[in-house]
Coordinates of C-alpha atoms and ligand atoms in Angstrom, one line a residue:
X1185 CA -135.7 95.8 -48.9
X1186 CA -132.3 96.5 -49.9
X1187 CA -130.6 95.0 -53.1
X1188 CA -127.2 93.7 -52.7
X1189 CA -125.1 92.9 -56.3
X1190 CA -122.4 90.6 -55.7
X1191 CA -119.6 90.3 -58.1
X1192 CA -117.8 86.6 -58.5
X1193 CA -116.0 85.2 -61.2
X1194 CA -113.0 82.9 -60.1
X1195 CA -113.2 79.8 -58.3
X1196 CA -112.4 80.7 -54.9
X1197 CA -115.0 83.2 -54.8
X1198 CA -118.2 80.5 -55.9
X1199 CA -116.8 78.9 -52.3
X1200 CA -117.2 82.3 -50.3
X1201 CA -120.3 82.8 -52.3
X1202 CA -122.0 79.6 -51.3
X1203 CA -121.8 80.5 -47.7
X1204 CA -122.8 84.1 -48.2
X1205 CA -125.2 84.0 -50.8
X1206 CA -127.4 81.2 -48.4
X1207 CA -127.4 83.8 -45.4
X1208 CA -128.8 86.7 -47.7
X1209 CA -131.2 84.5 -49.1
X1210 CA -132.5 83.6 -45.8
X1211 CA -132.9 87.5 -44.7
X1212 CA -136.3 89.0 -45.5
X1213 CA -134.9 92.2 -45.8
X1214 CA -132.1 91.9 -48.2
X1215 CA -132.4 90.6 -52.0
X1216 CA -129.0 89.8 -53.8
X1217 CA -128.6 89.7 -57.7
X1218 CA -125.1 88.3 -58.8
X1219 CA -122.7 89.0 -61.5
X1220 CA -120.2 86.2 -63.0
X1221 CA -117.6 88.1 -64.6
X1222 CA -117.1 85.1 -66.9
X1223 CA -113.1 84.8 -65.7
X1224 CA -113.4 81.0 -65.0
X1225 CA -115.7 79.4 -67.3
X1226 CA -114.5 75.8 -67.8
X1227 CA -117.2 73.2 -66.5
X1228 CA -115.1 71.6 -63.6
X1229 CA -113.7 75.5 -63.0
X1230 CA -117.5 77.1 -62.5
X1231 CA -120.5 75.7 -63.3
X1232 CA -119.8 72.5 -60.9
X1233 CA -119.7 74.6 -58.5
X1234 CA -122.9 76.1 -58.7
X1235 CA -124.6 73.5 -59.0
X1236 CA -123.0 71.6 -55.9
X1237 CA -123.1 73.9 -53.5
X1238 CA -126.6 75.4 -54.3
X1239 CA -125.3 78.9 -55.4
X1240 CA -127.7 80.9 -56.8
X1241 CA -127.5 81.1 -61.1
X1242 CA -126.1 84.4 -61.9
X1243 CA -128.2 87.3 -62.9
X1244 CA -125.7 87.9 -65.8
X1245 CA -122.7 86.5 -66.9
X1246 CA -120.0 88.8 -68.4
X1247 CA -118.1 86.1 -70.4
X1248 CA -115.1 88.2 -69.7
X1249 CA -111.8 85.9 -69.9
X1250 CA -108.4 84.7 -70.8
X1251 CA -106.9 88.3 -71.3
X1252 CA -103.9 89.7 -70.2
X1253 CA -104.8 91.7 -67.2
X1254 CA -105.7 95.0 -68.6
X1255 CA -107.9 94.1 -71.5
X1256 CA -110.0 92.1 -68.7
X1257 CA -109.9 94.3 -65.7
X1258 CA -110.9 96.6 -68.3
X1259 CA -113.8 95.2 -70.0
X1260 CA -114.9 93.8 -66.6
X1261 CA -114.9 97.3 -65.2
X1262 CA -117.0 98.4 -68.3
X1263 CA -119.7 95.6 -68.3
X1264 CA -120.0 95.5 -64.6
X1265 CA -120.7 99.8 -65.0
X1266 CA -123.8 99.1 -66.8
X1267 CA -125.4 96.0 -65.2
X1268 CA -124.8 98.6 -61.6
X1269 CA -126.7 101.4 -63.5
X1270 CA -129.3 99.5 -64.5
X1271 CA -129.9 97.4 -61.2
X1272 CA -128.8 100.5 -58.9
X1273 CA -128.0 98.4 -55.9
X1274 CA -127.8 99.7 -52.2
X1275 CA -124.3 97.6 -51.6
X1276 CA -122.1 96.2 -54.3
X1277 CA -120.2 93.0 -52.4
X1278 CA -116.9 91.8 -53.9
X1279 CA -115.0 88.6 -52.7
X1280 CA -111.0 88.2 -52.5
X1281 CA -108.1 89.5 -54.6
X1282 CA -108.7 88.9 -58.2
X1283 CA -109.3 90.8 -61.4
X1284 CA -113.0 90.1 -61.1
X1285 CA -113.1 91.8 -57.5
X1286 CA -110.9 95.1 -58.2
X1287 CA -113.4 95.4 -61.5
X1288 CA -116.8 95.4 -59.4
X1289 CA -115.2 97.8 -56.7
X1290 CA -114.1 100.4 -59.0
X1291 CA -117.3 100.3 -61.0
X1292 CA -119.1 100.8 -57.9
X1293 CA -117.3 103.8 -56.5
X1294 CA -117.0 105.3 -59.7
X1295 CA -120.8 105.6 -59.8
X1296 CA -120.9 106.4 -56.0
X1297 CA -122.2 103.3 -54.7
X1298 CA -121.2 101.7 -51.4
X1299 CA -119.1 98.5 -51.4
X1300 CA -118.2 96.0 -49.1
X1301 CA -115.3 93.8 -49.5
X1302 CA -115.4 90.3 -48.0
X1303 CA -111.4 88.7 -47.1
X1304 CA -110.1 92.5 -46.2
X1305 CA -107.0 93.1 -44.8
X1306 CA -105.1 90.1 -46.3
X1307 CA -101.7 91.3 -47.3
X1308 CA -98.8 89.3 -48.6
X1309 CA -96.2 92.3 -48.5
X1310 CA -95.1 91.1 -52.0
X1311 CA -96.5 93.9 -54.6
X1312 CA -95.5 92.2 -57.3
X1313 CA -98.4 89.7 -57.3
X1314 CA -101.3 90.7 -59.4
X1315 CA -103.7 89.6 -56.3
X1316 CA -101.9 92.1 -53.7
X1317 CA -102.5 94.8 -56.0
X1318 CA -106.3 93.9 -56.2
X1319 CA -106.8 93.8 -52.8
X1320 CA -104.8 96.5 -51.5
X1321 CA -107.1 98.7 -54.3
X1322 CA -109.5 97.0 -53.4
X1323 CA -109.7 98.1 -49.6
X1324 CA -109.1 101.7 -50.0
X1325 CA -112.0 102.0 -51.8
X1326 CA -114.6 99.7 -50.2
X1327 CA -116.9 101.6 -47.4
X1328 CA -117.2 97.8 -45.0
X1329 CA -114.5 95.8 -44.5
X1330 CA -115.0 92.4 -43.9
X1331 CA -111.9 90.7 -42.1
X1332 CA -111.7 87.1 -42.3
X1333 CA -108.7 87.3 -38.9
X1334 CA -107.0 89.5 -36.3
X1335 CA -104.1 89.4 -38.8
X1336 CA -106.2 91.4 -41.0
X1337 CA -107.9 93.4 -39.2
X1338 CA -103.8 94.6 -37.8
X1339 CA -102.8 95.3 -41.5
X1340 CA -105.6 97.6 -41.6
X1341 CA -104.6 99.7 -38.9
X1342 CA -101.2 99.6 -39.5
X1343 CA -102.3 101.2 -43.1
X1344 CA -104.4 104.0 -41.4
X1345 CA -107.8 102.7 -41.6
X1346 CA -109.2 104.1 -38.6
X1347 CA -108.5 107.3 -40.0
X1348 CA -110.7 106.9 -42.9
X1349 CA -114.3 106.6 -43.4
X1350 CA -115.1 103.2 -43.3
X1351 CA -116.7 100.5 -41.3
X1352 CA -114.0 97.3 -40.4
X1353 CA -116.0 94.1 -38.7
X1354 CA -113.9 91.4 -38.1
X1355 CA -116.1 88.6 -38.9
X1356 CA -113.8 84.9 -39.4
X1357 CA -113.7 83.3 -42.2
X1358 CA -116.4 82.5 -44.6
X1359 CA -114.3 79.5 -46.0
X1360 CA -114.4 78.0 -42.5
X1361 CA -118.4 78.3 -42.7
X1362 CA -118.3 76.5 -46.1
X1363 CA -116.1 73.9 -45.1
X1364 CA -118.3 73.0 -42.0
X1365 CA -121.5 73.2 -44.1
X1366 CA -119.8 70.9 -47.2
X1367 CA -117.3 68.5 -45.2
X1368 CA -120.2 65.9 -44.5
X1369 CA -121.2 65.7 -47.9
X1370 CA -117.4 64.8 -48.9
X1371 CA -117.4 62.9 -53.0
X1372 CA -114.8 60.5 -53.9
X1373 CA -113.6 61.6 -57.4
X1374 CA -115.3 59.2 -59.8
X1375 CA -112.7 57.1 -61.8
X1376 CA -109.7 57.4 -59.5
X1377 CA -107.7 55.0 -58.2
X1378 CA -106.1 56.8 -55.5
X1379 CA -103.2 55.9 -53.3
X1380 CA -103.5 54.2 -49.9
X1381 CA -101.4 57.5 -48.8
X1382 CA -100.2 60.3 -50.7
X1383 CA -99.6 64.0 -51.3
X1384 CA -102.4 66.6 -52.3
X1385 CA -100.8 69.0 -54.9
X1386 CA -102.5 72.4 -56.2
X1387 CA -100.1 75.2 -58.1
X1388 CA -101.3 77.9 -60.4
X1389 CA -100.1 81.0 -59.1
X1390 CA -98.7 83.4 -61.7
X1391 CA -95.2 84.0 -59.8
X1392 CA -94.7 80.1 -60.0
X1393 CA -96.4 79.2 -63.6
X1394 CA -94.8 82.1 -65.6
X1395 CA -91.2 82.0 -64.5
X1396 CA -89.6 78.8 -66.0
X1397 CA -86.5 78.0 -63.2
X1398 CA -89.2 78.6 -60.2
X1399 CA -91.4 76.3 -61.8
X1400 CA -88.3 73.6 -62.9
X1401 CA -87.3 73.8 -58.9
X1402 CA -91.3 73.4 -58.0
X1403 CA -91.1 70.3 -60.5
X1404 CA -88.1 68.3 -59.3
X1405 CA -88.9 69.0 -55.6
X1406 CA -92.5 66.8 -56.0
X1407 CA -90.7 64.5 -58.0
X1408 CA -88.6 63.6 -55.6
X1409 CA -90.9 63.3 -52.8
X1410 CA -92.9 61.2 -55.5
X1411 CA -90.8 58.8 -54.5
X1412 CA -91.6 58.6 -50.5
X1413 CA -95.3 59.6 -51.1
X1414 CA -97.4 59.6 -54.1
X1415 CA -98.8 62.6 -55.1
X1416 CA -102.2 63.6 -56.6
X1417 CA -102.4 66.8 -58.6
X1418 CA -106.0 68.3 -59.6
X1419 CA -104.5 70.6 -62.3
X1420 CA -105.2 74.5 -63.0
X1421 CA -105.3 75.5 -66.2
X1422 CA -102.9 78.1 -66.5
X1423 CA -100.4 75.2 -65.2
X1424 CA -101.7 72.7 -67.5
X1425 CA -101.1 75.2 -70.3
X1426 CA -97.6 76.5 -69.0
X1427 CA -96.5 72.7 -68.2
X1428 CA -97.8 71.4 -72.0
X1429 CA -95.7 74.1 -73.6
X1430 CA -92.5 74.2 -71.9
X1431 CA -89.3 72.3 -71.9
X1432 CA -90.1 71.6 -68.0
X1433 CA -88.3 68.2 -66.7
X1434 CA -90.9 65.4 -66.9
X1435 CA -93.2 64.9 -63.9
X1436 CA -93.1 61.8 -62.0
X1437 CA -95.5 59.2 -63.1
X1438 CA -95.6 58.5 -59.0
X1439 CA -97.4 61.8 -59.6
X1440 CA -101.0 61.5 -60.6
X1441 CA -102.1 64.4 -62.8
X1442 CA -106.2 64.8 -62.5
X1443 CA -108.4 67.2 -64.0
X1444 CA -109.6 70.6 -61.7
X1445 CA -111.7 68.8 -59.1
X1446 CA -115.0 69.8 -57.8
X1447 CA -115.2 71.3 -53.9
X1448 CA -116.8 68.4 -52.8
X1449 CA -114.1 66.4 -54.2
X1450 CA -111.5 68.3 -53.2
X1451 CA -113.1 67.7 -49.8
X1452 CA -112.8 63.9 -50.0
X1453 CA -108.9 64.6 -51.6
X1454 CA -108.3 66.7 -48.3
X1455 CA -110.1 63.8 -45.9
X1456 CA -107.9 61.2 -47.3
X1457 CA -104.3 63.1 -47.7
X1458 CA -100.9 62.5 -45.7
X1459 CA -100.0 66.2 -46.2
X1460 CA -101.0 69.3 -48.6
X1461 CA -98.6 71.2 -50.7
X1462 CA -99.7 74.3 -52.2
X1463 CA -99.6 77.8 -53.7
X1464 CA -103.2 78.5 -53.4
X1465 CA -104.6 80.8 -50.7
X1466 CA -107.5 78.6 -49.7
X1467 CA -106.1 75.4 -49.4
X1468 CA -104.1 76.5 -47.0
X1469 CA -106.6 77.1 -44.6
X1470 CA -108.3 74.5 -46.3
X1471 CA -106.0 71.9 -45.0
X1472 CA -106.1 73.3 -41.1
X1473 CA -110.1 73.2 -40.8
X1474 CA -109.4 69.3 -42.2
X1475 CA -105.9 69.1 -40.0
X1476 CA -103.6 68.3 -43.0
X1477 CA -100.1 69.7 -42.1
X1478 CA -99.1 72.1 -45.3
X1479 CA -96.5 73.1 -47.2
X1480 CA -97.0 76.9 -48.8
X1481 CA -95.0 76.7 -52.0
X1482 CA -94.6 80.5 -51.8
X1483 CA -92.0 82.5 -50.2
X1484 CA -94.7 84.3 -48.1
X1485 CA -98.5 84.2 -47.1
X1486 CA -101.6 85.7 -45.9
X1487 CA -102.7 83.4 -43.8
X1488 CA -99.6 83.8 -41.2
X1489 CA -101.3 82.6 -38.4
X1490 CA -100.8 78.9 -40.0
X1491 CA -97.3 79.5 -40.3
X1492 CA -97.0 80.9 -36.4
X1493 CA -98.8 77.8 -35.1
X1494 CA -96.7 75.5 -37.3
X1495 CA -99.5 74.1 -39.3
X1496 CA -98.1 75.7 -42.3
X1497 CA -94.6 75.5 -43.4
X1498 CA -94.4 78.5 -46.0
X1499 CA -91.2 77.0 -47.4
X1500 CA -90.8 79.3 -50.7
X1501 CA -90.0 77.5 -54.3
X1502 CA -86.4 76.0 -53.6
X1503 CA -86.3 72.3 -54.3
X1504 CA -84.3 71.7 -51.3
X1505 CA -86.4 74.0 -49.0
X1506 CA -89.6 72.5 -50.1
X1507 CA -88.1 69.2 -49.3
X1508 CA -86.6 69.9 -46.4
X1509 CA -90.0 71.0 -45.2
X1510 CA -91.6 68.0 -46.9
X1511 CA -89.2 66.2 -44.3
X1512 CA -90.1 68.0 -41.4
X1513 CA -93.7 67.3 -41.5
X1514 CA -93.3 63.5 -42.1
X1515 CA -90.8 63.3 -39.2
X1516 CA -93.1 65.1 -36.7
X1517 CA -97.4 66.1 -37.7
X1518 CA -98.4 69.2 -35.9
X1519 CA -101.3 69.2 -33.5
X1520 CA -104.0 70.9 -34.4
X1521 CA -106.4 73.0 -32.2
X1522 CA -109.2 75.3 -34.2
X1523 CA -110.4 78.8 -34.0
X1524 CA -108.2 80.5 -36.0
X1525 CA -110.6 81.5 -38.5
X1526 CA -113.5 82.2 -36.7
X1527 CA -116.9 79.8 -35.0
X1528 CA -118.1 79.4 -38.4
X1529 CA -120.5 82.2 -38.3
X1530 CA -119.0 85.2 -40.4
X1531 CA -121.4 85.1 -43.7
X1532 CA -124.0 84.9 -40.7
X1533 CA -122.3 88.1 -39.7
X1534 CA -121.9 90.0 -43.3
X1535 CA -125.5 89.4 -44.3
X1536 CA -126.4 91.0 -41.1
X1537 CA -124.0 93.6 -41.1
X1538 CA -126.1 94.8 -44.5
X1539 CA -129.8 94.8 -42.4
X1540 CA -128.3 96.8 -39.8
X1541 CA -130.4 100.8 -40.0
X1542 CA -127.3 102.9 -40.1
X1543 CA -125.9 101.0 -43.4
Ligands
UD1_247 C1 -107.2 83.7 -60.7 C2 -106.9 84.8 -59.7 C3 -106.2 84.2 -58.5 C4 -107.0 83.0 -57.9 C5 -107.3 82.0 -59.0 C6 -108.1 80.8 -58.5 C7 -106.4 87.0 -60.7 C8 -105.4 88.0 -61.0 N1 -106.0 85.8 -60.2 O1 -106.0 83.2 -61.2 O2 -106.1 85.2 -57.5 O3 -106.2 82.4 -56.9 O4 -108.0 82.7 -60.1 O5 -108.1 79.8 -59.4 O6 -107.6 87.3 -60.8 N2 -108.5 79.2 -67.6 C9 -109.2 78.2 -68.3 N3 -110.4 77.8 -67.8 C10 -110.9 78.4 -66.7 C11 -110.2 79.4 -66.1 C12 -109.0 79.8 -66.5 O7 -108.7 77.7 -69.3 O8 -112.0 78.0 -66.3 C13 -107.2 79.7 -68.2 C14 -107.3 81.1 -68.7 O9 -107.8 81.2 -70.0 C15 -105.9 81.6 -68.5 C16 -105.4 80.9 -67.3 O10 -106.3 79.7 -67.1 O11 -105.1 81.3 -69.6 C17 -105.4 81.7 -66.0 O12 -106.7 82.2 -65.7 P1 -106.9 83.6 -65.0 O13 -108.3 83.9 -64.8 O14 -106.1 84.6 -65.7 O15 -106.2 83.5 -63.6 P2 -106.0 82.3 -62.6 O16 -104.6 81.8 -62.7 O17 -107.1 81.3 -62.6

């Protein structure tokens, strides 16, 4: 039997989990015990989550958040140390990009155990975002390297990786797997009256929250496409706290501020939206597997392919650009064909990845 200790702790990762925490449960021959780092701990931020998409409760729960980066990478890396020694796994398995993920893998390697790390070879080319730096760590260390698309799988080799040690499986994305799994059981948000059309609006991302003028043009760009299409925004947060204590120009009441929604919710926003407009990583792809046309309110992504087929307009944090792109998407809606992130079978893939002999 071989123990697998996987490390989440941030909302994006209890979706990866969901899909790859079912297919280990369903293998005889591997047992998984999970860590929650404690880095998103609101109800509607984690626990919803678990409880909605059947992930298993977490063998221990950190309670590690709201520090500046350091402090909680550090204590993370600490905490996570000791729960390893004391469970001495065969694989520790870390999810994604963020503080939580970079703490499990260099606890593991530090104590000389193996770790995989599922969403490898994503690469934004911008260093100067906390979640490159995790990931980029993050890869160098890890021993199998999951890759959610070609495009990752590329940046590997470009960065030498066949010259290291390591095993690199490019297995599609275990998003796509939970969003095929989930989309059926889609929730209307209880309480809302929603527009007939309208907008669906996420933004939390540290390079947009943090600096005041990026977030002023952000601001003013949805309020004036407000106007033409409602919007509905599920709020982080981070921007919730940013947005409350800044001397930000109002938003629109045409925009319609909600609480962080659940995944089954955000399933039913995604089902009913005109268009997306985002920051985050996921929703991006989140919004091809439901064939939303997005706009990336970022000046660059990850997911590139969405951009390349013209799904994704990556249209960076001016308010002109974001509504010239807002424009360009009502005047003309993409097509949409699938398979860009795999047949809905890569947490199928990981979990057997771990059973095969020479692992
Ligand atoms: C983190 C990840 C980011 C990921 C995002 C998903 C890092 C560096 N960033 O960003 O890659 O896209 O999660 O949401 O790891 N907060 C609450 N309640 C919660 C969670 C957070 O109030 O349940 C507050 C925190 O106290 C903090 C702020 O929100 O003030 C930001 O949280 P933090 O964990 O630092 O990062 P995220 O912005 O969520």
């Amino acid at each position: 039997m071989k123990k697998i200790l996987s490390i989440i702790g941030a909302r994006p990762q209890f979706i990866k989990a969901a899909a790859v925490s079912r297919e280990i449960g369903r293998r005889k021959g591997l047992t998984e015990v999970i860590i929650h780092t404690g880095q998103h701990f609101d109800h509607n931020m984690s626990q919803v989550f678990f409880e909605q998409m059947q992930i298993p409760e977490p063998d221990y729960n950190l309670g590690i958040h709201s520090l500046p980066h350091g402090a909680m990478t550090g204590r993370m890396l600490e905490r996570a140390e000791e729960v390893m020694l004391k469970e001495d796994p065969d694989w520790v398995m870390v999810y994604g990009d963020t503080n939580s993920t970079l703490a499990g893998a260099l606890a593991a390697k530090k104590i000389g155990l193996p770790v995989a790390h599922v969403e490898a070879g994503l690469r934004s080319f911008n260093m100067t975002m906390p979640e490159e730096i995790n990931r980029i760590l993050t890869d160098r260390i890890a021993d199998l390297l999951f890759c959610p698309t070609q495009t990752a799988l590329d940046n590997l080799e470009r960065e030498g990786f066949d010259h290291f040690d390591k095993r690199v499986l490019l297995t599609g994305d275990v998003m796509y797997d939970a969003y095929l799994h989930f989309s059926d059981l889609r929730k209307a948000p209880t309480g809302l009256k929603l527009p007939d059309k309208f907008g669906l609006v996420t933004l939390h991302r540290a390079e947009n929250t943090d600096q005041p003028e990026t977030l002023k043009q952000i601001v003013e760009a949805l309020n004036e496409i407000a106007e033409e299409l409602p919007l509905v925004l599920p709020i982080h947060p981070r921007t919730f706290k940013v947005i409350n204590h800044s001397k930000l120009p109002a938003m629109s009441n045409k925009i319609l501020v909600i609480e962080p929604m659940s995944y089954l919710e955000v399933l039913y926003l995604l089902e009913k939206c005109f268009l997306v407009l985002t920051d985050s990583g996921g929703l991006q792809k989140e919004a091809y597997f439901a064939e939303r046309p997005c706009i990336t309110l970022r000046t660059e992504t990850e997911w590139t392919e969405l951009a390349e087929a013209g799904y994704n307009q990556v249209a960076g944090t001016r308010k002109e650009a974001i509504i010239k792109a807002f424009r360009g998407f009502v005047r003309k809606k993409p097509e949409f064909t699938s398979g860009l992130y795999g047949i809905g079978n890569a947490a199928k893939m990981i979990a057997d990845a771990f059973l095969q002999p020479e692992l």
